[in-house]
Amino acid sequence: MKIRFGIGTGSETDPEDLPALVDRLEEAGVDSLWFSELVYSPAVDPVVGMAVALARTERLKVGTSVAILPGRHPVLVAKQLASLAVLAPKRVLPVFGLRPAGAGELDLFPVTGPRGAVFDESLRLLRAVLREDRVDFDGDHFSVRGAGVGKRPARPLDIWLGGRAPGAFRRIGRFGDGWLGSFLTPDEAAAGVAAINTEAAAAGREIEDDHFGITLLLAEDGVPAQLAAGIRRQRPETDPADLVAGSWPELHRLIDRYIAAGLSKFVVVPAGGGPADGFLDRFVTELLPRQN
């Protein structure tokens, strides 16, 4: 499997710092840069961020970790993705989720029915429009005639999904091309890979072995007490050190365990702020030699 490492911008990356960050990653040969959907934060909008990064680079890949699909019209999302992918072939990595991570942002993504059912139907329509010239679609929540987005990449975009609940694993197995998890222990990640593959097989599908990844939070100087306390409140049975790396050596140990669990793609997000020069230098030194 191809082991790859990307950098997540996090919630505190100033949009004004993005051009310099993109240039630095391209120069260093970093594989990918990832944008989270965090509306009520300084973070740049994911689609805008991807467009800026792609326009300034020739090799750097860009992705969303994750963007919210339910609450958006899938044809409009398909148009955005197809446009980016035609302008920058093989460098657009969309990952979608069910609901926003930011507190109070759910109302910004209104749906016409149960959110999970809308998500499933959105994925069906999104995938159809990204693969076919003209789509007629009648569902419970969307109905289109002759929908098309113009020029599309020769190879249809892979659509990855986030999530860590049983419903998410079902959805990934039936509709996704890959999985980018978060806040899962290595053992939980292994169980997730198995559950997704089981659901895919039941649907007559197959997820490629190297299409499983995870977003990892790195606190270089130890897991902050406030972050550890929050994890213990939400997941009292879980050691925070199994979810957040408290140093670069701890990050390597977690990565080793995730690789053993079947994961091969990693988005590393610095805790407590955006990627600074020191973090980027260390990222290049520590992780790029691990790629194959």
PDB file of C-alpha atoms in Angstrom:
ATOM      1  CA  MET A   1       0.000   0.000   0.000  1.00  0.00           C
ATOM      2  CA  LYS A   2       1.130   3.544  -0.700  1.00  0.00           C
ATOM      3  CA  ILE A   3       1.771   5.333   2.593  1.00  0.00           C
ATOM      4  CA  ARG A   4       1.077   9.055   2.281  1.00  0.00           C
ATOM      5  CA  PHE A   5       1.084  11.981   4.704  1.00  0.00           C
ATOM      6  CA  GLY A   6      -0.726  15.293   4.346  1.00  0.00           C
ATOM      7  CA  ILE A   7      -1.123  18.368   6.505  1.00  0.00           C
ATOM      8  CA  GLY A   8      -4.459  19.645   7.809  1.00  0.00           C
ATOM      9  CA  THR A   9      -4.932  23.384   8.115  1.00  0.00           C
ATOM     10  CA  GLY A  10      -6.993  23.171  11.299  1.00  0.00           C
ATOM     11  CA  SER A  11      -9.371  25.787  12.646  1.00  0.00           C
ATOM     12  CA  GLU A  12      -6.894  28.570  13.392  1.00  0.00           C
ATOM     13  CA  THR A  13      -5.053  28.912  10.082  1.00  0.00           C
ATOM     14  CA  ASP A  14      -5.312  32.545   8.990  1.00  0.00           C
ATOM     15  CA  PRO A  15      -6.452  32.798   5.345  1.00  0.00           C
ATOM     16  CA  GLU A  16      -3.736  35.417   4.809  1.00  0.00           C
ATOM     17  CA  ASP A  17      -1.129  32.771   5.657  1.00  0.00           C
ATOM     18  CA  LEU A  18      -2.447  30.274   3.106  1.00  0.00           C
ATOM     19  CA  PRO A  19      -0.454  31.348   0.011  1.00  0.00           C
ATOM     20  CA  ALA A  20       2.883  31.121   1.823  1.00  0.00           C
ATOM     21  CA  LEU A  21       1.892  27.766   3.351  1.00  0.00           C
ATOM     22  CA  VAL A  22       0.931  26.363  -0.048  1.00  0.00           C
ATOM     23  CA  ASP A  23       4.188  27.526  -1.605  1.00  0.00           C
ATOM     24  CA  ARG A  24       6.190  25.974   1.210  1.00  0.00           C
ATOM     25  CA  LEU A  25       4.426  22.607   0.907  1.00  0.00           C
ATOM     26  CA  GLU A  26       4.907  22.516  -2.855  1.00  0.00           C
ATOM     27  CA  GLU A  27       8.593  23.332  -2.510  1.00  0.00           C
ATOM     28  CA  ALA A  28       9.101  20.667   0.157  1.00  0.00           C
ATOM     29  CA  GLY A  29       7.295  17.974  -1.828  1.00  0.00           C
ATOM     30  CA  VAL A  30       4.528  17.405   0.740  1.00  0.00           C
ATOM     31  CA  ASP A  31       1.842  15.110  -0.661  1.00  0.00           C
ATOM     32  CA  SER A  32      -1.351  16.959   0.254  1.00  0.00           C
ATOM     33  CA  LEU A  33      -3.070  19.823   2.072  1.00  0.00           C
ATOM     34  CA  TRP A  34      -6.482  19.400   3.691  1.00  0.00           C
ATOM     35  CA  PHE A  35      -9.217  21.907   4.503  1.00  0.00           C
ATOM     36  CA  SER A  36     -11.891  21.376   7.148  1.00  0.00           C
ATOM     37  CA  GLU A  37     -15.439  22.749   6.982  1.00  0.00           C
ATOM     38  CA  LEU A  38     -15.408  25.114   9.959  1.00  0.00           C
ATOM     39  CA  VAL A  39     -17.662  28.030   9.106  1.00  0.00           C
ATOM     40  CA  TYR A  40     -17.546  29.842  12.448  1.00  0.00           C
ATOM     41  CA  SER A  41     -13.749  29.972  12.588  1.00  0.00           C
ATOM     42  CA  PRO A  42     -10.839  31.723  10.870  1.00  0.00           C
ATOM     43  CA  ALA A  43     -10.404  28.692   8.584  1.00  0.00           C
ATOM     44  CA  VAL A  44     -10.798  29.344   4.858  1.00  0.00           C
ATOM     45  CA  ASP A  45     -13.752  27.766   3.038  1.00  0.00           C
ATOM     46  CA  PRO A  46     -12.642  24.337   1.740  1.00  0.00           C
ATOM     47  CA  VAL A  47     -13.541  24.874  -1.930  1.00  0.00           C
ATOM     48  CA  VAL A  48     -11.955  28.328  -1.964  1.00  0.00           C
ATOM     49  CA  GLY A  49      -8.870  26.981  -0.215  1.00  0.00           C
ATOM     50  CA  MET A  50      -8.529  24.108  -2.661  1.00  0.00           C
ATOM     51  CA  ALA A  51      -8.842  26.471  -5.636  1.00  0.00           C
ATOM     52  CA  VAL A  52      -6.155  28.804  -4.277  1.00  0.00           C
ATOM     53  CA  ALA A  53      -3.794  25.920  -3.520  1.00  0.00           C
ATOM     54  CA  LEU A  54      -4.261  24.254  -6.894  1.00  0.00           C
ATOM     55  CA  ALA A  55      -3.723  27.531  -8.760  1.00  0.00           C
ATOM     56  CA  ARG A  56      -0.346  28.050  -7.063  1.00  0.00           C
ATOM     57  CA  THR A  57       1.031  24.521  -7.455  1.00  0.00           C
ATOM     58  CA  GLU A  58       1.758  21.750  -9.924  1.00  0.00           C
ATOM     59  CA  ARG A  59       2.129  18.698  -7.662  1.00  0.00           C
ATOM     60  CA  LEU A  60       0.398  19.336  -4.335  1.00  0.00           C
ATOM     61  CA  LYS A  61      -2.893  17.487  -3.864  1.00  0.00           C
ATOM     62  CA  VAL A  62      -5.769  19.091  -1.957  1.00  0.00           C
ATOM     63  CA  GLY A  63      -8.666  17.581  -0.047  1.00  0.00           C
ATOM     64  CA  THR A  64     -11.509  18.264   2.355  1.00  0.00           C
ATOM     65  CA  SER A  65     -11.421  16.773   5.829  1.00  0.00           C
ATOM     66  CA  VAL A  66     -14.342  16.869   5.808  1.00  0.00           C
ATOM     67  CA  ALA A  67     -16.875  18.953   3.850  1.00  0.00           C
ATOM     68  CA  ILE A  68     -20.606  18.598   4.523  1.00  0.00           C
ATOM     69  CA  LEU A  69     -22.729  17.217   1.697  1.00  0.00           C
ATOM     70  CA  PRO A  70     -26.277  17.015   3.161  1.00  0.00           C
ATOM     71  CA  GLY A  71     -27.646  20.537   2.912  1.00  0.00           C
ATOM     72  CA  ARG A  72     -26.024  21.259  -0.457  1.00  0.00           C
ATOM     73  CA  HIS A  73     -27.407  20.373  -3.873  1.00  0.00           C
ATOM     74  CA  PRO A  74     -25.284  17.487  -5.197  1.00  0.00           C
ATOM     75  CA  VAL A  75     -25.281  18.801  -8.785  1.00  0.00           C
ATOM     76  CA  LEU A  76     -23.750  22.113  -7.700  1.00  0.00           C
ATOM     77  CA  VAL A  77     -21.141  20.243  -5.649  1.00  0.00           C
ATOM     78  CA  ALA A  78     -20.402  18.028  -8.647  1.00  0.00           C
ATOM     79  CA  LYS A  79     -19.872  21.136 -10.800  1.00  0.00           C
ATOM     80  CA  GLN A  80     -17.344  22.536  -8.328  1.00  0.00           C
ATOM     81  CA  LEU A  81     -15.454  19.260  -8.074  1.00  0.00           C
ATOM     82  CA  ALA A  82     -15.438  18.612 -11.807  1.00  0.00           C
ATOM     83  CA  SER A  83     -14.174  22.130 -12.492  1.00  0.00           C
ATOM     84  CA  LEU A  84     -11.316  21.738 -10.031  1.00  0.00           C
ATOM     85  CA  ALA A  85     -10.447  18.262 -11.269  1.00  0.00           C
ATOM     86  CA  VAL A  86     -10.301  19.314 -14.927  1.00  0.00           C
ATOM     87  CA  LEU A  87      -8.058  22.257 -14.058  1.00  0.00           C
ATOM     88  CA  ALA A  88      -5.816  20.129 -11.815  1.00  0.00           C
ATOM     89  CA  PRO A  89      -6.092  16.453 -12.820  1.00  0.00           C
ATOM     90  CA  LYS A  90      -5.477  13.799 -10.154  1.00  0.00           C
ATOM     91  CA  ARG A  91      -5.016  16.378  -7.398  1.00  0.00           C
ATOM     92  CA  VAL A  92      -8.539  16.799  -5.965  1.00  0.00           C
ATOM     93  CA  LEU A  93      -9.458  14.570  -3.008  1.00  0.00           C
ATOM     94  CA  PRO A  94     -13.013  15.213  -1.776  1.00  0.00           C
ATOM     95  CA  VAL A  95     -14.121  13.751   1.551  1.00  0.00           C
ATOM     96  CA  PHE A  96     -17.685  14.325   2.753  1.00  0.00           C
ATOM     97  CA  GLY A  97     -19.387  13.974   6.098  1.00  0.00           C
ATOM     98  CA  LEU A  98     -22.864  13.863   7.571  1.00  0.00           C
ATOM     99  CA  ARG A  99     -22.835  16.857   9.889  1.00  0.00           C
ATOM    100  CA  PRO A 100     -20.482  19.756  10.733  1.00  0.00           C
ATOM    101  CA  ALA A 101     -18.014  19.539  13.581  1.00  0.00           C
ATOM    102  CA  GLY A 102     -18.454  23.173  14.563  1.00  0.00           C
ATOM    103  CA  ALA A 103     -20.902  23.934  17.344  1.00  0.00           C
ATOM    104  CA  GLY A 104     -24.032  25.667  16.116  1.00  0.00           C
ATOM    105  CA  GLU A 105     -23.331  25.124  12.399  1.00  0.00           C
ATOM    106  CA  LEU A 106     -25.892  22.391  11.722  1.00  0.00           C
ATOM    107  CA  ASP A 107     -28.600  24.928  10.833  1.00  0.00           C
ATOM    108  CA  LEU A 108     -26.415  26.164   7.970  1.00  0.00           C
ATOM    109  CA  PHE A 109     -26.970  22.846   6.177  1.00  0.00           C
ATOM    110  CA  PRO A 110     -30.761  22.330   6.129  1.00  0.00           C
ATOM    111  CA  VAL A 111     -32.133  19.083   4.722  1.00  0.00           C
ATOM    112  CA  THR A 112     -35.555  17.971   3.537  1.00  0.00           C
ATOM    113  CA  GLY A 113     -35.731  14.754   5.542  1.00  0.00           C
ATOM    114  CA  PRO A 114     -33.688  12.496   7.822  1.00  0.00           C
ATOM    115  CA  ARG A 115     -30.068  13.614   7.435  1.00  0.00           C
ATOM    116  CA  GLY A 116     -28.715  10.107   6.851  1.00  0.00           C
ATOM    117  CA  ALA A 117     -31.263   9.388   4.106  1.00  0.00           C
ATOM    118  CA  VAL A 118     -30.533  12.733   2.438  1.00  0.00           C
ATOM    119  CA  PHE A 119     -26.800  11.974   2.593  1.00  0.00           C
ATOM    120  CA  ASP A 120     -27.276   8.585   0.926  1.00  0.00           C
ATOM    121  CA  GLU A 121     -29.373  10.069  -1.867  1.00  0.00           C
ATOM    122  CA  SER A 122     -26.975  12.997  -2.266  1.00  0.00           C
ATOM    123  CA  LEU A 123     -24.110  10.566  -2.791  1.00  0.00           C
ATOM    124  CA  ARG A 124     -26.029   8.606  -5.398  1.00  0.00           C
ATOM    125  CA  LEU A 125     -26.792  11.749  -7.376  1.00  0.00           C
ATOM    126  CA  LEU A 126     -23.319  13.243  -6.921  1.00  0.00           C
ATOM    127  CA  ARG A 127     -21.613  10.100  -8.159  1.00  0.00           C
ATOM    128  CA  ALA A 128     -23.979   9.813 -11.127  1.00  0.00           C
ATOM    129  CA  VAL A 129     -23.384  13.376 -12.294  1.00  0.00           C
ATOM    130  CA  LEU A 130     -19.621  12.996 -11.942  1.00  0.00           C
ATOM    131  CA  ARG A 131     -19.698   9.864 -14.125  1.00  0.00           C
ATOM    132  CA  GLU A 132     -22.349  10.523 -16.779  1.00  0.00           C
ATOM    133  CA  ASP A 133     -22.960  13.245 -19.366  1.00  0.00           C
ATOM    134  CA  ARG A 134     -26.691  13.586 -18.660  1.00  0.00           C
ATOM    135  CA  VAL A 135     -28.505  12.312 -15.611  1.00  0.00           C
ATOM    136  CA  ASP A 136     -32.201  11.822 -14.981  1.00  0.00           C
ATOM    137  CA  PHE A 137     -32.789  11.227 -11.294  1.00  0.00           C
ATOM    138  CA  ASP A 138     -35.919  10.876  -9.178  1.00  0.00           C
ATOM    139  CA  GLY A 139     -35.471  10.394  -5.467  1.00  0.00           C
ATOM    140  CA  ASP A 140     -37.220  11.274  -2.249  1.00  0.00           C
ATOM    141  CA  HIS A 141     -35.225  14.508  -1.878  1.00  0.00           C
ATOM    142  CA  PHE A 142     -33.832  15.392  -5.332  1.00  0.00           C
ATOM    143  CA  SER A 143     -35.236  15.285  -8.841  1.00  0.00           C
ATOM    144  CA  VAL A 144     -33.296  16.392 -11.926  1.00  0.00           C
ATOM    145  CA  ARG A 145     -33.611  15.984 -15.690  1.00  0.00           C
ATOM    146  CA  GLY A 146     -30.674  16.042 -18.071  1.00  0.00           C
ATOM    147  CA  ALA A 147     -28.272  17.130 -15.344  1.00  0.00           C
ATOM    148  CA  GLY A 148     -24.681  17.464 -16.510  1.00  0.00           C
ATOM    149  CA  VAL A 149     -21.649  19.491 -15.472  1.00  0.00           C
ATOM    150  CA  GLY A 150     -19.788  19.758 -18.772  1.00  0.00           C
ATOM    151  CA  LYS A 151     -16.233  18.526 -19.041  1.00  0.00           C
ATOM    152  CA  ARG A 152     -15.244  15.992 -16.428  1.00  0.00           C
ATOM    153  CA  PRO A 153     -11.925  14.278 -15.659  1.00  0.00           C
ATOM    154  CA  ALA A 154     -11.256  11.159 -17.730  1.00  0.00           C
ATOM    155  CA  ARG A 155     -11.174   9.075 -14.564  1.00  0.00           C
ATOM    156  CA  PRO A 156     -14.113   9.771 -12.259  1.00  0.00           C
ATOM    157  CA  LEU A 157     -13.198  11.365  -8.953  1.00  0.00           C
ATOM    158  CA  ASP A 158     -13.014   9.088  -5.949  1.00  0.00           C
ATOM    159  CA  ILE A 159     -15.476  10.178  -3.266  1.00  0.00           C
ATOM    160  CA  TRP A 160     -14.255   9.417   0.237  1.00  0.00           C
ATOM    161  CA  LEU A 161     -16.400   9.692   3.342  1.00  0.00           C
ATOM    162  CA  GLY A 162     -15.753  10.427   6.981  1.00  0.00           C
ATOM    163  CA  GLY A 163     -17.500   9.092  10.074  1.00  0.00           C
ATOM    164  CA  ARG A 164     -16.964   6.555  12.799  1.00  0.00           C
ATOM    165  CA  ALA A 165     -20.464   5.235  13.630  1.00  0.00           C
ATOM    166  CA  PRO A 166     -21.984   1.996  12.305  1.00  0.00           C
ATOM    167  CA  GLY A 167     -24.231   4.009   9.986  1.00  0.00           C
ATOM    168  CA  ALA A 168     -21.175   5.700   8.511  1.00  0.00           C
ATOM    169  CA  PHE A 169     -19.494   2.351   7.839  1.00  0.00           C
ATOM    170  CA  ARG A 170     -22.642   1.138   6.076  1.00  0.00           C
ATOM    171  CA  ARG A 171     -22.717   4.286   3.933  1.00  0.00           C
ATOM    172  CA  ILE A 172     -19.024   4.075   3.033  1.00  0.00           C
ATOM    173  CA  GLY A 173     -19.335   0.436   2.030  1.00  0.00           C
ATOM    174  CA  ARG A 174     -22.335   1.130  -0.201  1.00  0.00           C
ATOM    175  CA  PHE A 175     -21.526   4.545  -1.668  1.00  0.00           C
ATOM    176  CA  GLY A 176     -17.930   5.550  -0.899  1.00  0.00           C
ATOM    177  CA  ASP A 177     -14.592   4.989  -2.575  1.00  0.00           C
ATOM    178  CA  GLY A 178     -12.591   5.397   0.624  1.00  0.00           C
ATOM    179  CA  TRP A 179     -12.669   6.359   4.292  1.00  0.00           C
ATOM    180  CA  LEU A 180     -10.984   9.161   6.235  1.00  0.00           C
ATOM    181  CA  GLY A 181     -11.731   8.583   9.904  1.00  0.00           C
ATOM    182  CA  SER A 182     -10.913  10.700  12.950  1.00  0.00           C
ATOM    183  CA  PHE A 183     -10.673  10.324  16.730  1.00  0.00           C
ATOM    184  CA  LEU A 184     -10.489   6.541  16.574  1.00  0.00           C
ATOM    185  CA  THR A 185      -8.073   4.302  18.389  1.00  0.00           C
ATOM    186  CA  PRO A 186      -6.069   1.918  16.192  1.00  0.00           C
ATOM    187  CA  ASP A 187      -8.233  -0.989  17.360  1.00  0.00           C
ATOM    188  CA  GLU A 188     -11.395   0.948  16.502  1.00  0.00           C
ATOM    189  CA  ALA A 189      -9.938   1.818  13.108  1.00  0.00           C
ATOM    190  CA  ALA A 190      -9.249  -1.855  12.388  1.00  0.00           C
ATOM    191  CA  ALA A 191     -12.857  -2.677  13.269  1.00  0.00           C
ATOM    192  CA  GLY A 192     -14.016   0.145  10.998  1.00  0.00           C
ATOM    193  CA  VAL A 193     -12.026  -1.181   8.042  1.00  0.00           C
ATOM    194  CA  ALA A 194     -13.540  -4.624   8.575  1.00  0.00           C
ATOM    195  CA  ALA A 195     -17.083  -3.249   8.861  1.00  0.00           C
ATOM    196  CA  ILE A 196     -16.708  -1.139   5.706  1.00  0.00           C
ATOM    197  CA  ASN A 197     -15.361  -4.066   3.712  1.00  0.00           C
ATOM    198  CA  THR A 198     -18.228  -6.256   4.924  1.00  0.00           C
ATOM    199  CA  GLU A 199     -20.798  -3.660   3.837  1.00  0.00           C
ATOM    200  CA  ALA A 200     -19.074  -3.203   0.486  1.00  0.00           C
ATOM    201  CA  ALA A 201     -19.069  -6.938  -0.187  1.00  0.00           C
ATOM    202  CA  ALA A 202     -22.775  -7.145   0.681  1.00  0.00           C
ATOM    203  CA  ALA A 203     -23.428  -4.395  -1.878  1.00  0.00           C
ATOM    204  CA  GLY A 204     -21.336  -6.130  -4.534  1.00  0.00           C
ATOM    205  CA  ARG A 205     -18.603  -3.511  -4.274  1.00  0.00           C
ATOM    206  CA  GLU A 206     -14.950  -3.403  -3.254  1.00  0.00           C
ATOM    207  CA  ILE A 207     -12.993  -0.621  -1.535  1.00  0.00           C
ATOM    208  CA  GLU A 208      -9.353  -0.488  -2.609  1.00  0.00           C
ATOM    209  CA  ASP A 209      -6.948  -1.575   0.119  1.00  0.00           C
ATOM    210  CA  ASP A 210      -5.090   1.744   0.145  1.00  0.00           C
ATOM    211  CA  HIS A 211      -8.246   3.854   0.400  1.00  0.00           C
ATOM    212  CA  PHE A 212      -8.402   3.949   4.186  1.00  0.00           C
ATOM    213  CA  GLY A 213      -7.000   6.828   6.211  1.00  0.00           C
ATOM    214  CA  ILE A 214      -7.324   8.936   9.336  1.00  0.00           C
ATOM    215  CA  THR A 215      -6.905  12.505  10.538  1.00  0.00           C
ATOM    216  CA  LEU A 216      -4.467  12.691  13.455  1.00  0.00           C
ATOM    217  CA  LEU A 217      -4.055  15.541  15.919  1.00  0.00           C
ATOM    218  CA  LEU A 218      -0.462  16.205  17.003  1.00  0.00           C
ATOM    219  CA  ALA A 219       0.323  18.156  20.182  1.00  0.00           C
ATOM    220  CA  GLU A 220       4.109  18.425  19.916  1.00  0.00           C
ATOM    221  CA  ASP A 221       4.685  19.310  23.572  1.00  0.00           C
ATOM    222  CA  GLY A 222       2.257  16.871  25.146  1.00  0.00           C
ATOM    223  CA  VAL A 223      -1.517  16.591  25.060  1.00  0.00           C
ATOM    224  CA  PRO A 224      -2.893  19.777  26.690  1.00  0.00           C
ATOM    225  CA  ALA A 225      -4.798  19.173  29.915  1.00  0.00           C
ATOM    226  CA  GLN A 226      -7.925  20.838  28.562  1.00  0.00           C
ATOM    227  CA  LEU A 227      -7.928  18.647  25.447  1.00  0.00           C
ATOM    228  CA  ALA A 228      -7.313  15.490  27.490  1.00  0.00           C
ATOM    229  CA  ALA A 229     -10.121  16.414  29.894  1.00  0.00           C
ATOM    230  CA  GLY A 230     -12.507  16.947  26.982  1.00  0.00           C
ATOM    231  CA  ILE A 231     -11.643  13.534  25.549  1.00  0.00           C
ATOM    232  CA  ARG A 232     -12.176  11.861  28.915  1.00  0.00           C
ATOM    233  CA  ARG A 233     -15.586  13.531  29.281  1.00  0.00           C
ATOM    234  CA  GLN A 234     -16.733  12.333  25.877  1.00  0.00           C
ATOM    235  CA  ARG A 235     -15.001   8.955  25.918  1.00  0.00           C
ATOM    236  CA  PRO A 236     -14.193   8.019  29.519  1.00  0.00           C
ATOM    237  CA  GLU A 237     -13.140   4.509  28.524  1.00  0.00           C
ATOM    238  CA  THR A 238     -10.443   5.741  26.126  1.00  0.00           C
ATOM    239  CA  ASP A 239      -6.891   6.847  26.894  1.00  0.00           C
ATOM    240  CA  PRO A 240      -6.343  10.256  25.205  1.00  0.00           C
ATOM    241  CA  ALA A 241      -2.904   9.000  24.116  1.00  0.00           C
ATOM    242  CA  ASP A 242      -4.671   6.494  21.849  1.00  0.00           C
ATOM    243  CA  LEU A 243      -6.386   9.354  19.994  1.00  0.00           C
ATOM    244  CA  VAL A 244      -3.955  12.301  20.078  1.00  0.00           C
ATOM    245  CA  ALA A 245      -0.188  12.152  19.658  1.00  0.00           C
ATOM    246  CA  GLY A 246       1.654  14.040  22.384  1.00  0.00           C
ATOM    247  CA  SER A 247       5.007  14.143  20.566  1.00  0.00           C
ATOM    248  CA  TRP A 248       6.605  13.157  17.289  1.00  0.00           C
ATOM    249  CA  PRO A 249       7.758   9.773  18.670  1.00  0.00           C
ATOM    250  CA  GLU A 250       4.194   9.161  19.882  1.00  0.00           C
ATOM    251  CA  LEU A 251       2.894  10.087  16.439  1.00  0.00           C
ATOM    252  CA  HIS A 252       5.173   7.480  14.863  1.00  0.00           C
ATOM    253  CA  ARG A 253       3.959   4.836  17.307  1.00  0.00           C
ATOM    254  CA  LEU A 254       0.324   5.640  16.538  1.00  0.00           C
ATOM    255  CA  ILE A 255       1.019   5.579  12.798  1.00  0.00           C
ATOM    256  CA  ASP A 256       2.645   2.147  13.114  1.00  0.00           C
ATOM    257  CA  ARG A 257      -0.455   0.851  14.856  1.00  0.00           C
ATOM    258  CA  TYR A 258      -2.801   2.388  12.288  1.00  0.00           C
ATOM    259  CA  ILE A 259      -0.805   0.873   9.441  1.00  0.00           C
ATOM    260  CA  ALA A 260      -1.127  -2.519  11.132  1.00  0.00           C
ATOM    261  CA  ALA A 261      -4.893  -1.846  11.293  1.00  0.00           C
ATOM    262  CA  GLY A 262      -5.051  -1.382   7.524  1.00  0.00           C
ATOM    263  CA  LEU A 263      -4.758   2.397   7.151  1.00  0.00           C
ATOM    264  CA  SER A 264      -2.293   4.039   4.774  1.00  0.00           C
ATOM    265  CA  LYS A 265      -3.310   7.702   4.406  1.00  0.00           C
ATOM    266  CA  PHE A 266      -2.705  10.203   7.190  1.00  0.00           C
ATOM    267  CA  VAL A 267      -3.715  13.840   7.611  1.00  0.00           C
ATOM    268  CA  VAL A 268      -1.701  15.379  10.460  1.00  0.00           C
ATOM    269  CA  VAL A 269      -3.181  18.475  12.106  1.00  0.00           C
ATOM    270  CA  PRO A 270      -1.194  20.539  14.614  1.00  0.00           C
ATOM    271  CA  ALA A 271      -3.071  21.034  17.861  1.00  0.00           C
ATOM    272  CA  GLY A 272      -3.632  24.579  18.990  1.00  0.00           C
ATOM    273  CA  GLY A 273      -3.081  26.477  15.753  1.00  0.00           C
ATOM    274  CA  GLY A 274      -2.145  26.419  12.115  1.00  0.00           C
ATOM    275  CA  PRO A 275       1.018  24.824  10.704  1.00  0.00           C
ATOM    276  CA  ALA A 276       3.972  27.036  11.671  1.00  0.00           C
ATOM    277  CA  ASP A 277       7.471  26.928  10.184  1.00  0.00           C
ATOM    278  CA  GLY A 278       8.828  24.703  12.934  1.00  0.00           C
ATOM    279  CA  PHE A 279       6.000  22.225  12.514  1.00  0.00           C
ATOM    280  CA  LEU A 280       6.474  22.137   8.746  1.00  0.00           C
ATOM    281  CA  ASP A 281      10.221  21.548   9.052  1.00  0.00           C
ATOM    282  CA  ARG A 282       9.660  18.681  11.446  1.00  0.00           C
ATOM    283  CA  PHE A 283       6.842  17.229   9.340  1.00  0.00           C
ATOM    284  CA  VAL A 284       9.131  17.050   6.310  1.00  0.00           C
ATOM    285  CA  THR A 285      11.979  15.526   8.314  1.00  0.00           C
ATOM    286  CA  GLU A 286       9.886  13.020  10.245  1.00  0.00           C
ATOM    287  CA  LEU A 287       7.230  11.862   7.793  1.00  0.00           C
ATOM    288  CA  LEU A 288       8.312  12.251   4.200  1.00  0.00           C
ATOM    289  CA  PRO A 289      10.948   9.486   4.578  1.00  0.00           C
ATOM    290  CA  ARG A 290       8.145   7.134   5.648  1.00  0.00           C
ATOM    291  CA  GLN A 291       6.343   7.462   2.319  1.00  0.00           C
ATOM    292  CA  ASN A 292       6.859   4.717  -0.228  1.00  0.00           C
TER     293      ASN A 292
END
